[in-house]
Amino acid sequence: MRTRSKALLVIGILVAVVLGSTVVMIGGIWLAARWVPGRALLTVEVAGSLPERVDESVFGELFGPRAVSMSELRGALVRARTDQGVRGVRVRVGELGAGFASIQEVRALLLAVSAAGKPTSAFLETAGEGAPGNLQYYLASACDTITLGPLGDLNLVGLGSRTPFIRGMLDKLEIVPEFEGIGDFKTARFLFTEKDHTPASREMTTWLLRSLSSQMATDLAAARKLEVEQVAALVARGPFSGDEALAAKLVDRIADWHTFAESTARQDGVELSEVPLRRYLRARKAYASGPAIAVILAEGSIVRGESGYSPVPLLGGDVMGSDTIARAFRQVQRDKPKAVIFRIDSGGGSATASEIIRQEMLRTSKEIPVVVSMANVAASGGYWITCGAQRVIADRGTITASIGVLSGHLATEEFWKNKLGVTYGKVDMTPNAMAFGDVGPWTAEQRALTLKWIGRIYDQFLDRVSEARKMTRAQVDAVGRGRVFTGEQAFERGLIDALGDMSVAVAEARALAKLAPDADVDLVYYPRLKPLWKRMLDKDDEAARLRATAEAFATGRVLVPGPLWLPPIEIR
């Protein structure tokens, strides 16, 4: 009965898609027909997490509006820069949960539009409501003018981070964290073993925040025509009311949305046609042409198997499956595009899975040039998989490196016994039969085996980075042992080839493919998104979630994805 219901639902959706596609096609033709050359105002709403890609088919909007994606923003703003039909860009900035590097890339896209002589304007209802507004304002500052809502605040208060340490909770539950790692800076294990930052983790978090704060202050100073020292002093004074922000020249105007929209819809006495981002993309899609450049998206914690979603504590979220990404590389080898951009957004995971992905990337690079483009994070296992690409590009605000290894588990035996009355009868044929799945603490021999194991993986990590970056092992070790850097810092240390966003990666791919610098290219994304009907009928993700949850509770191994991992760093 359930299968029949699902089938009927799918049929209904397919009918809706056919009708929806017809409406979209007619709407696109109608929209293109009513544009007046030189009179289009591209309108963009930027909010949410800014994922790299969303379902752009009609399916994607059947159940409500979908989030805007980075690929859509790139496609629209890059085209608008040279499109004679577009007169300017209007941006409405909402609540943002995006990474620092994503914000920087959107800023760069807007600055390029402005540099092409097309006015850009930003509207903020508020920049933070009882919360920091650093990132909202940072993005809006790329526009020529900023308008703040009448009751809006400008919570430009500087960057900070909060890292959760759960040792106190584990002690109350009688759960013993057992972890080993290479280097004081491989700090993920300290989330379980400590109650606050160690000196090394505090030092590392401080240098990351200092680098990002410097980048933001420099960019804000250039945008608002202030000195960097003035910006630093203003940030130290924040937050600001609307009037205070206006007096400090941080915004240009206080007005409501309708007043702002009416004023930006006219330029030099000419009435402009407002064109939303997705309508603009659909109407202009027919003009996309040029040689194909593949973009392989690799997002989330790295695991063996298929990509999906994990509910495991502290590692929940998107999962990058080695089988999925390796299969994407093999498909690219068959499709033979001019070049490949390997777009990575991952804090790491399994060393084995990372090496599976890296090997397939190396095989591809022998036939097709591969350029790595780091998004918000490409650290630990996320850095491992870059080793061997022809070029490695990171944005200034990317979090990267973390060349190090850790492993561990939570010994839950006393928790089960004393809190729930559950005891375990033990029968082992060898001393290490349950070394990787016991609920009890490590024996001395098992701890020694763990140290030997992670030491071997660290040596392999050093070898791969040394070969890829043309550095000695000693040089890699000096920037390794878990140290994390911003893209700017990584470039200074020779861990990447160049600083830049996706547009720089595309330019590098063009060059390696021996295409003209201004040649039009067609970016083709891999892995291909499953159709909605298939995702609705597919039970693989549900089964994977149940297995992951069961394994975590049964073994206490909350670090199921493996030994290469960056701790969560929330920067606001």
Short mmCIF file of C-alpha atoms in Angstrom, two decimals, residues 66-305:
data_model
loop_
_atom_site.label_atom_id
_atom_site.label_comp_id
_atom_site.label_asym_id
_atom_site.label_seq_id
_atom_site.Cartn_x
_atom_site.Cartn_y
_atom_site.Cartn_z
CA ARG A 66 14.34 27.17 -2.30
CA ALA A 67 17.52 28.77 -1.03
CA VAL A 68 19.69 30.69 -3.46
CA SER A 69 22.90 28.85 -4.31
CA MET A 70 26.44 29.98 -5.01
CA SER A 71 26.29 28.54 -8.53
CA GLU A 72 23.16 30.63 -9.25
CA LEU A 73 24.74 33.79 -7.84
CA ARG A 74 27.84 33.23 -9.96
CA GLY A 75 25.84 32.52 -13.08
CA ALA A 76 23.67 35.63 -12.73
CA LEU A 77 26.25 38.15 -11.53
CA VAL A 78 28.99 37.11 -13.94
CA ARG A 79 26.58 37.40 -16.87
CA ALA A 80 25.05 40.65 -15.61
CA ARG A 81 28.49 42.26 -15.55
CA THR A 82 28.70 42.20 -19.36
CA ASP A 83 25.01 41.95 -20.27
CA GLN A 84 24.03 45.15 -22.08
CA GLY A 85 20.43 44.53 -21.04
CA VAL A 86 21.22 44.90 -17.32
CA ARG A 87 21.49 48.41 -15.91
CA GLY A 88 22.28 47.57 -12.28
CA VAL A 89 21.92 45.10 -9.39
CA ARG A 90 19.80 45.40 -6.26
CA VAL A 91 20.57 43.09 -3.31
CA ARG A 92 18.40 42.31 -0.31
CA VAL A 93 20.53 40.76 2.43
CA GLY A 94 18.77 38.52 4.94
CA GLU A 95 19.97 36.31 7.77
CA LEU A 96 23.11 34.47 6.73
CA GLY A 97 24.51 31.13 7.84
CA ALA A 98 27.15 30.99 5.13
CA GLY A 99 30.88 30.52 5.56
CA PHE A 100 33.38 33.36 5.48
CA ALA A 101 34.81 32.39 2.09
CA SER A 102 31.34 32.26 0.53
CA ILE A 103 30.65 35.81 1.74
CA GLN A 104 33.96 36.93 0.25
CA GLU A 105 33.11 35.37 -3.10
CA VAL A 106 29.70 37.06 -3.29
CA ARG A 107 31.42 40.35 -2.43
CA ALA A 108 33.90 39.83 -5.27
CA LEU A 109 31.06 39.16 -7.72
CA LEU A 110 29.25 42.35 -6.69
CA LEU A 111 32.42 44.42 -6.81
CA ALA A 112 33.05 43.20 -10.36
CA VAL A 113 29.55 44.33 -11.41
CA SER A 114 30.20 47.74 -9.87
CA ALA A 115 33.61 47.97 -11.56
CA ALA A 116 31.85 47.39 -14.89
CA GLY A 117 30.00 50.67 -14.36
CA LYS A 118 26.71 49.21 -13.17
CA PRO A 119 25.36 50.58 -9.87
CA THR A 120 24.83 48.11 -7.04
CA SER A 121 22.69 48.78 -3.99
CA ALA A 122 22.10 46.76 -0.82
CA PHE A 123 19.18 46.71 1.61
CA LEU A 124 19.42 45.44 5.18
CA GLU A 125 16.22 45.24 7.23
CA THR A 126 18.68 44.83 10.09
CA ALA A 127 22.20 43.51 10.43
CA GLY A 128 21.63 41.24 13.39
CA GLU A 129 18.62 41.21 15.69
CA GLY A 130 19.86 40.24 19.11
CA ALA A 131 22.74 38.54 17.30
CA PRO A 132 25.97 39.51 15.51
CA GLY A 133 25.51 41.08 12.08
CA ASN A 134 29.12 41.01 10.94
CA LEU A 135 28.63 38.79 7.90
CA GLN A 136 25.43 40.49 6.70
CA TYR A 137 27.13 43.87 6.77
CA TYR A 138 30.36 42.50 5.29
CA LEU A 139 28.43 41.23 2.27
CA ALA A 140 26.34 44.40 1.88
CA SER A 141 29.47 46.56 2.00
CA ALA A 142 30.45 45.36 -1.47
CA CYS A 143 27.60 47.42 -2.94
CA ASP A 144 27.90 51.09 -3.90
CA THR A 145 25.21 52.09 -1.41
CA ILE A 146 23.75 50.51 1.74
CA THR A 147 20.25 51.22 3.03
CA LEU A 148 19.24 50.13 6.54
CA GLY A 149 15.63 49.60 7.63
CA PRO A 150 14.02 52.18 9.98
CA LEU A 151 14.17 49.89 13.03
CA GLY A 152 17.31 48.10 11.94
CA ASP A 153 20.49 47.74 13.96
CA LEU A 154 24.02 47.39 12.70
CA ASN A 155 25.57 44.77 14.95
CA LEU A 156 29.09 45.10 13.62
CA VAL A 157 30.75 43.80 16.78
CA GLY A 158 33.80 41.88 15.57
CA LEU A 159 34.42 38.19 15.11
CA GLY A 160 34.34 35.62 17.87
CA SER A 161 34.04 31.87 18.22
CA ARG A 162 32.44 29.46 20.63
CA THR A 163 33.69 25.88 20.80
CA PRO A 164 31.65 23.29 22.72
CA PHE A 165 33.59 21.11 25.16
CA ILE A 166 31.60 18.16 26.48
CA ARG A 167 34.02 16.64 29.01
CA GLY A 168 31.91 17.83 31.94
CA MET A 169 28.80 16.17 30.52
CA LEU A 170 30.72 12.95 29.85
CA ASP A 171 31.97 12.91 33.45
CA LYS A 172 28.42 13.18 34.75
CA LEU A 173 27.38 10.31 32.51
CA GLU A 174 30.41 8.23 33.54
CA ILE A 175 31.61 8.09 29.94
CA VAL A 176 35.39 8.12 29.49
CA PRO A 177 36.80 9.84 26.37
CA GLU A 178 39.85 8.02 25.01
CA PHE A 179 41.68 9.82 22.21
CA GLU A 180 45.15 10.05 20.77
CA GLY A 181 46.46 12.45 18.14
CA ILE A 182 49.60 13.69 16.45
CA GLY A 183 50.50 17.18 17.65
CA ASP A 184 49.08 19.68 20.12
CA PHE A 185 47.23 21.47 17.33
CA LYS A 186 45.11 18.47 16.29
CA THR A 187 42.48 19.83 18.61
CA ALA A 188 39.30 17.91 17.75
CA ARG A 189 40.00 15.37 20.47
CA PHE A 190 40.05 18.09 23.10
CA LEU A 191 36.32 18.68 22.59
CA PHE A 192 35.88 15.38 24.42
CA THR A 193 38.86 15.31 26.78
CA GLU A 194 38.97 18.93 28.05
CA LYS A 195 36.62 21.51 29.53
CA ASP A 196 38.17 24.53 27.81
CA HIS A 197 40.75 25.42 25.18
CA THR A 198 44.24 24.06 25.63
CA PRO A 199 46.98 26.69 25.13
CA ALA A 200 47.58 25.35 21.60
CA SER A 201 43.91 25.37 20.58
CA ARG A 202 43.41 28.87 21.99
CA GLU A 203 46.50 30.07 20.13
CA MET A 204 45.30 28.55 16.86
CA THR A 205 41.75 29.89 17.14
CA THR A 206 43.18 33.33 17.91
CA TRP A 207 45.42 33.40 14.84
CA LEU A 208 42.52 32.30 12.64
CA LEU A 209 40.22 35.02 13.99
CA ARG A 210 42.98 37.61 13.74
CA SER A 211 43.54 36.77 10.07
CA LEU A 212 39.81 36.84 9.22
CA SER A 213 39.29 40.07 11.19
CA SER A 214 42.15 41.72 9.32
CA GLN A 215 40.69 40.66 5.97
CA MET A 216 37.27 42.01 6.89
CA ALA A 217 38.62 45.32 8.21
CA THR A 218 40.72 45.86 5.07
CA ASP A 219 37.75 45.14 2.80
CA LEU A 220 35.37 47.35 4.80
CA ALA A 221 37.87 50.21 4.76
CA ALA A 222 38.17 50.04 0.98
CA ALA A 223 34.40 49.80 0.53
CA ARG A 224 33.46 52.66 2.85
CA LYS A 225 36.47 54.84 2.00
CA LEU A 226 37.86 54.74 5.52
CA GLU A 227 41.23 53.90 6.99
CA VAL A 228 41.72 50.39 8.37
CA GLU A 229 42.40 51.88 11.80
CA GLN A 230 39.08 53.74 11.65
CA VAL A 231 37.24 50.53 10.83
CA ALA A 232 38.97 48.70 13.69
CA ALA A 233 37.94 51.47 16.09
CA LEU A 234 34.34 51.39 14.84
CA VAL A 235 34.12 47.60 15.19
CA ALA A 236 35.39 47.91 18.77
CA ARG A 237 32.58 50.43 19.44
CA GLY A 238 29.77 48.31 17.96
CA PRO A 239 26.86 47.61 17.94
CA PHE A 240 25.17 50.64 16.35
CA SER A 241 21.63 51.90 16.05
CA GLY A 242 20.54 53.03 12.61
CA ASP A 243 21.22 56.70 13.34
CA GLU A 244 24.62 55.87 14.82
CA ALA A 245 25.52 53.77 11.79
CA LEU A 246 24.50 56.63 9.49
CA ALA A 247 26.55 59.16 11.46
CA ALA A 248 29.57 56.83 11.36
CA LYS A 249 29.21 56.55 7.54
CA LEU A 250 28.69 52.81 7.78
CA VAL A 251 25.41 53.08 5.87
CA ASP A 252 24.18 55.64 3.35
CA ARG A 253 20.49 55.86 4.11
CA ILE A 254 17.71 54.86 6.51
CA ALA A 255 14.53 53.82 4.68
CA ASP A 256 11.96 51.05 4.47
CA TRP A 257 12.04 48.41 1.74
CA HIS A 258 9.36 49.98 -0.46
CA THR A 259 11.04 53.38 -0.46
CA PHE A 260 14.36 51.74 -1.25
CA ALA A 261 12.86 49.61 -4.03
CA GLU A 262 11.14 52.60 -5.66
CA SER A 263 14.29 54.70 -5.59
CA THR A 264 16.49 51.99 -7.10
CA ALA A 265 13.96 51.19 -9.82
CA ARG A 266 14.75 54.52 -11.49
CA GLN A 267 18.13 55.61 -12.81
CA ASP A 268 18.74 58.94 -14.49
CA GLY A 269 15.00 59.40 -14.89
CA VAL A 270 14.60 56.02 -16.61
CA GLU A 271 12.15 53.42 -15.25
CA LEU A 272 13.86 50.02 -14.95
CA SER A 273 12.34 46.54 -15.29
CA GLU A 274 12.89 44.49 -12.13
CA VAL A 275 14.19 41.02 -12.99
CA PRO A 276 14.53 38.42 -10.17
CA LEU A 277 17.66 36.29 -10.24
CA ARG A 278 16.07 32.97 -11.23
CA ARG A 279 13.95 34.46 -13.98
CA TYR A 280 17.06 36.14 -15.33
CA LEU A 281 18.94 32.84 -15.33
CA ARG A 282 16.10 30.99 -17.06
CA ALA A 283 15.65 33.65 -19.71
CA ARG A 284 19.38 33.77 -20.44
CA LYS A 285 20.08 30.04 -20.16
CA ALA A 286 19.76 29.51 -23.91
CA TYR A 287 22.79 31.74 -24.40
CA ALA A 288 25.12 29.45 -22.40
CA SER A 289 27.68 27.87 -24.68
CA GLY A 290 31.31 26.89 -24.96
CA PRO A 291 33.54 23.94 -24.11
CA ALA A 292 32.64 21.95 -21.00
CA ILE A 293 34.55 22.27 -17.74
CA ALA A 294 33.49 19.72 -15.13
CA VAL A 295 32.87 20.82 -11.54
CA ILE A 296 33.00 17.95 -9.03
CA LEU A 297 31.40 19.01 -5.75
CA ALA A 298 32.86 17.32 -2.67
CA GLU A 299 31.05 18.46 0.47
CA GLY A 300 30.80 17.18 4.04
CA SER A 301 32.56 14.68 6.30
CA ILE A 302 34.51 12.10 4.29
CA VAL A 303 33.37 8.49 4.66
CA ARG A 304 33.66 5.25 2.73
CA GLY A 305 30.58 4.48 0.67
#
